[in-house]
PDB file of C-alpha atoms in Angstrom:
ATOM      1  CA  MET A   1     106.799 110.531  98.622  1.00  0.00           C
ATOM      2  CA  PHE A   2     106.589 107.579 100.959  1.00  0.00           C
ATOM      3  CA  VAL A   3     109.135 104.762 100.994  1.00  0.00           C
ATOM      4  CA  CYS A   4     107.877 101.406 102.213  1.00  0.00           C
ATOM      5  CA  LEU A   5     109.557  98.180 103.307  1.00  0.00           C
ATOM      6  CA  HIS A   6     107.118  95.343 102.685  1.00  0.00           C
ATOM      7  CA  ASN A   7     107.216  91.775 103.974  1.00  0.00           C
ATOM      8  CA  THR A   8     110.249  91.570 106.223  1.00  0.00           C
ATOM      9  CA  TYR A   9     111.182  89.390 109.166  1.00  0.00           C
ATOM     10  CA  SER A  10     114.557  91.015 109.928  1.00  0.00           C
ATOM     11  CA  ALA A  11     114.865  93.599 112.697  1.00  0.00           C
ATOM     12  CA  LYS A  12     118.238  94.700 111.314  1.00  0.00           C
ATOM     13  CA  GLN A  13     116.756  95.239 107.849  1.00  0.00           C
ATOM     14  CA  VAL A  14     114.008  97.459 109.297  1.00  0.00           C
ATOM     15  CA  GLU A  15     116.555  99.497 111.248  1.00  0.00           C
ATOM     16  CA  GLU A  16     118.915  99.924 108.274  1.00  0.00           C
ATOM     17  CA  PHE A  17     116.041 100.754 105.918  1.00  0.00           C
ATOM     18  CA  GLY A  18     115.026 103.575 108.240  1.00  0.00           C
ATOM     19  CA  ARG A  19     118.606 104.754 108.731  1.00  0.00           C
ATOM     20  CA  ILE A  20     119.114 105.035 104.958  1.00  0.00           C
ATOM     21  CA  ALA A  21     115.753 106.723 104.363  1.00  0.00           C
ATOM     22  CA  TYR A  22     116.131 109.231 107.181  1.00  0.00           C
ATOM     23  CA  GLY A  23     119.731 109.839 106.095  1.00  0.00           C
ATOM     24  CA  PHE A  24     118.405 111.022 102.732  1.00  0.00           C
ATOM     25  CA  ASP A  25     115.908 113.226 104.591  1.00  0.00           C
ATOM     26  CA  VAL A  26     112.803 111.142 103.881  1.00  0.00           C
ATOM     27  CA  ASN A  27     110.177 112.362 106.307  1.00  0.00           C
ATOM     28  CA  THR A  28     108.017 109.220 106.599  1.00  0.00           C
ATOM     29  CA  VAL A  29     109.001 105.544 106.450  1.00  0.00           C
ATOM     30  CA  VAL A  30     106.262 102.951 106.012  1.00  0.00           C
ATOM     31  CA  ILE A  31     106.628  99.357 107.184  1.00  0.00           C
ATOM     32  CA  THR A  32     104.078  96.749 106.033  1.00  0.00           C
ATOM     33  CA  LYS A  33     103.719  93.046 106.801  1.00  0.00           C
ATOM     34  CA  ALA A  34     106.583  92.887 109.303  1.00  0.00           C
ATOM     35  CA  THR A  35     106.825  89.571 111.132  1.00  0.00           C
ATOM     36  CA  ALA A  36     109.062  87.889 113.723  1.00  0.00           C
ATOM     37  CA  SER A  37     111.905  90.073 115.020  1.00  0.00           C
ATOM     38  CA  ALA A  38     111.105  92.820 112.482  1.00  0.00           C
ATOM     39  CA  ALA A  39     107.790  93.425 114.251  1.00  0.00           C
ATOM     40  CA  GLN A  40     108.997  92.718 117.772  1.00  0.00           C
ATOM     41  CA  THR A  41     112.235  94.697 117.878  1.00  0.00           C
ATOM     42  CA  GLY A  42     112.827  96.287 114.453  1.00  0.00           C
ATOM     43  CA  VAL A  43     109.764  98.520 114.402  1.00  0.00           C
ATOM     44  CA  PRO A  44     110.183  99.742 118.009  1.00  0.00           C
ATOM     45  CA  THR A  45     113.864 100.515 117.318  1.00  0.00           C
ATOM     46  CA  LEU A  46     112.910 102.423 114.176  1.00  0.00           C
ATOM     47  CA  GLN A  47     110.195 104.257 116.078  1.00  0.00           C
ATOM     48  CA  LYS A  48     112.757 105.419 118.643  1.00  0.00           C
ATOM     49  CA  MET A  49     115.093 106.548 115.841  1.00  0.00           C
ATOM     50  CA  ALA A  50     112.266 108.410 114.099  1.00  0.00           C
ATOM     51  CA  TYR A  51     111.267 110.193 117.294  1.00  0.00           C
ATOM     52  CA  LYS A  52     114.832 111.357 117.968  1.00  0.00           C
ATOM     53  CA  LEU A  53     115.176 112.636 114.385  1.00  0.00           C
ATOM     54  CA  LYS A  54     111.713 114.252 114.401  1.00  0.00           C
ATOM     55  CA  LYS A  55     110.654 111.956 111.545  1.00  0.00           C
ATOM     56  CA  ASN A  56     107.650 109.686 111.091  1.00  0.00           C
ATOM     57  CA  ILE A  57     107.083 105.951 110.905  1.00  0.00           C
ATOM     58  CA  LEU A  58     103.866 104.282 109.828  1.00  0.00           C
ATOM     59  CA  PHE A  59     103.350 100.595 110.535  1.00  0.00           C
ATOM     60  CA  PHE A  60     100.596  98.644 108.771  1.00  0.00           C
ATOM     61  CA  GLU A  61      99.526  95.024 108.818  1.00  0.00           C
ATOM     62  CA  ASP A  62      99.608  94.764 105.036  1.00  0.00           C
ATOM     63  CA  LEU A  63     100.244  96.778 101.886  1.00  0.00           C
ATOM     64  CA  ASP A  64      96.514  97.221 101.209  1.00  0.00           C
ATOM     65  CA  ASP A  65      96.166  99.109 104.505  1.00  0.00           C
ATOM     66  CA  ALA A  66      98.975 101.505 103.578  1.00  0.00           C
ATOM     67  CA  ILE A  67      97.413 102.149 100.171  1.00  0.00           C
ATOM     68  CA  GLU A  68      93.990 102.741 101.739  1.00  0.00           C
ATOM     69  CA  VAL A  69      95.272 105.225 104.326  1.00  0.00           C
ATOM     70  CA  LEU A  70      97.932 107.053 102.292  1.00  0.00           C
ATOM     71  CA  ARG A  71      95.978 107.171  99.004  1.00  0.00           C
ATOM     72  CA  PRO A  72      99.078 107.517  96.804  1.00  0.00           C
ATOM     73  CA  GLU A  73      98.807 108.682  93.199  1.00  0.00           C
ATOM     74  CA  LYS A  74     100.967 105.719  92.137  1.00  0.00           C
ATOM     75  CA  VAL A  75     102.295 102.630  93.859  1.00  0.00           C
ATOM     76  CA  ILE A  76     105.703 101.727  92.452  1.00  0.00           C
ATOM     77  CA  MET A  77     106.951  98.265  93.389  1.00  0.00           C
ATOM     78  CA  ILE A  78     110.758  98.049  93.223  1.00  0.00           C
ATOM     79  CA  GLY A  79     111.871  94.489  92.563  1.00  0.00           C
ATOM     80  CA  ASN A  80     114.306  92.599  90.420  1.00  0.00           C
ATOM     81  CA  LYS A  81     114.391  92.277  86.643  1.00  0.00           C
ATOM     82  CA  ASN A  82     112.983  88.738  86.739  1.00  0.00           C
ATOM     83  CA  ILE A  83     109.612  89.866  88.105  1.00  0.00           C
ATOM     84  CA  CYS A  84     109.330  93.527  87.078  1.00  0.00           C
ATOM     85  CA  GLU A  85     108.681  94.405  83.462  1.00  0.00           C
ATOM     86  CA  LYS A  86     110.344  97.812  83.164  1.00  0.00           C
ATOM     87  CA  LYS A  87     113.370  99.677  84.424  1.00  0.00           C
ATOM     88  CA  LEU A  88     112.442 102.607  86.659  1.00  0.00           C
ATOM     89  CA  ASP A  89     112.459 106.010  85.016  1.00  0.00           C
ATOM     90  CA  PHE A  90     113.129 108.270  87.991  1.00  0.00           C
ATOM     91  CA  LYS A  91     111.188 111.055  86.267  1.00  0.00           C
ATOM     92  CA  GLU A  92     107.971 109.046  86.714  1.00  0.00           C
ATOM     93  CA  VAL A  93     108.208 109.292  90.532  1.00  0.00           C
ATOM     94  CA  GLY A  94     105.901 111.919  92.004  1.00  0.00           C
ATOM     95  CA  GLU A  95     105.611 113.588  95.396  1.00  0.00           C
ATOM     96  CA  ASN A  96     102.495 111.631  96.372  1.00  0.00           C
ATOM     97  CA  ASP A  97     103.720 108.194  95.339  1.00  0.00           C
ATOM     98  CA  LEU A  98     104.278 105.120  97.491  1.00  0.00           C
ATOM     99  CA  ILE A  99     107.568 103.407  96.633  1.00  0.00           C
ATOM    100  CA  VAL A 100     107.566  99.825  97.889  1.00  0.00           C
ATOM    101  CA  PHE A 101     110.670  97.661  98.401  1.00  0.00           C
ATOM    102  CA  SER A 102     110.406  93.927  99.059  1.00  0.00           C
ATOM    103  CA  GLY A 103     112.004  92.756 102.287  1.00  0.00           C
ATOM    104  CA  VAL A 104     112.441  89.179 101.067  1.00  0.00           C
ATOM    105  CA  SER A 105     114.941  87.983  98.471  1.00  0.00           C
ATOM    106  CA  THR A 106     112.233  86.230  96.436  1.00  0.00           C
ATOM    107  CA  GLY A 107     110.625  89.598  95.761  1.00  0.00           C
ATOM    108  CA  PHE A 108     106.956  90.379  95.369  1.00  0.00           C
ATOM    109  CA  THR A 109     104.281  87.811  94.634  1.00  0.00           C
ATOM    110  CA  GLN A 110     102.250  88.182  91.440  1.00  0.00           C
ATOM    111  CA  ILE A 111      99.244  89.300  93.516  1.00  0.00           C
ATOM    112  CA  GLU A 112     101.340  91.981  95.238  1.00  0.00           C
ATOM    113  CA  LEU A 113     102.687  93.229  91.902  1.00  0.00           C
ATOM    114  CA  GLU A 114      99.136  93.793  90.676  1.00  0.00           C
ATOM    115  CA  LYS A 115      98.746  96.530  93.325  1.00  0.00           C
ATOM    116  CA  GLY A 116     101.199  98.812  91.544  1.00  0.00           C
ATOM    117  CA  LEU A 117     103.753  99.322  88.806  1.00  0.00           C
ATOM    118  CA  GLY A 118     106.554  96.754  88.864  1.00  0.00           C
ATOM    119  CA  ARG A 119     109.922  98.379  88.250  1.00  0.00           C
ATOM    120  CA  TYR A 120     113.575  97.429  88.700  1.00  0.00           C
ATOM    121  CA  ILE A 121     116.559  99.696  89.284  1.00  0.00           C
ATOM    122  CA  VAL A 122     119.523  97.429  88.571  1.00  0.00           C
ATOM    123  CA  GLU A 123     119.537  94.184  86.636  1.00  0.00           C
ATOM    124  CA  ASN A 124     120.951  92.044  89.453  1.00  0.00           C
ATOM    125  CA  GLU A 125     119.246  91.314  92.773  1.00  0.00           C
ATOM    126  CA  ILE A 126     120.766  93.630  95.409  1.00  0.00           C
ATOM    127  CA  GLY A 127     117.978  93.604  97.971  1.00  0.00           C
ATOM    128  CA  ALA A 128     115.793  96.280  99.504  1.00  0.00           C
ATOM    129  CA  LEU A 129     118.594  98.211 101.190  1.00  0.00           C
ATOM    130  CA  GLY A 130     120.731  98.480  98.057  1.00  0.00           C
ATOM    131  CA  ASN A 131     117.752  99.448  95.919  1.00  0.00           C
ATOM    132  CA  LEU A 132     116.617 102.029  98.476  1.00  0.00           C
ATOM    133  CA  ALA A 133     120.048 103.659  98.631  1.00  0.00           C
ATOM    134  CA  ILE A 134     120.344 103.884  94.844  1.00  0.00           C
ATOM    135  CA  PHE A 135     116.755 105.097  94.517  1.00  0.00           C
ATOM    136  CA  LEU A 136     117.122 107.881  97.081  1.00  0.00           C
ATOM    137  CA  TYR A 137     120.495 108.941  95.720  1.00  0.00           C
ATOM    138  CA  GLU A 138     119.083 109.257  92.192  1.00  0.00           C
ATOM    139  CA  ILE A 139     115.995 111.113  93.438  1.00  0.00           C
ATOM    140  CA  SER A 140     118.190 113.523  95.437  1.00  0.00           C
ATOM    141  CA  ARG A 141     120.092 114.413  92.250  1.00  0.00           C
ATOM    142  CA  MET A 142     116.929 115.552  90.446  1.00  0.00           C
TER     143      MET A 142
END
């Protein structure tokens, strides 16, 4: 399973996303469409963290590139209830899936949502970091 932070401009968000993922023993973190300080300092900081922990980081220009290279069985887009039609059933998550979290508070665009299955975890907007932590905790319990 790959966890992906998509469309972020925050270096701190990239770093914390990686810290949470690696803390739950995720082997590979994927970052797509990082801009501004996320690309300039966030990704290099995460790369250093990954190297020290003997983990992996993959950095792609856009989500399409990650899908092309990783060839996941499913792409699950974790957003908020306003844009995603169904609540995530954790049993539907497979080992070869790409789980994508939106790095912006507005969530995914309609075009981005068409690339995968739109799902929400909690009814209120808690952001990528909160959703990632809940997601990985629930997956670790299975």
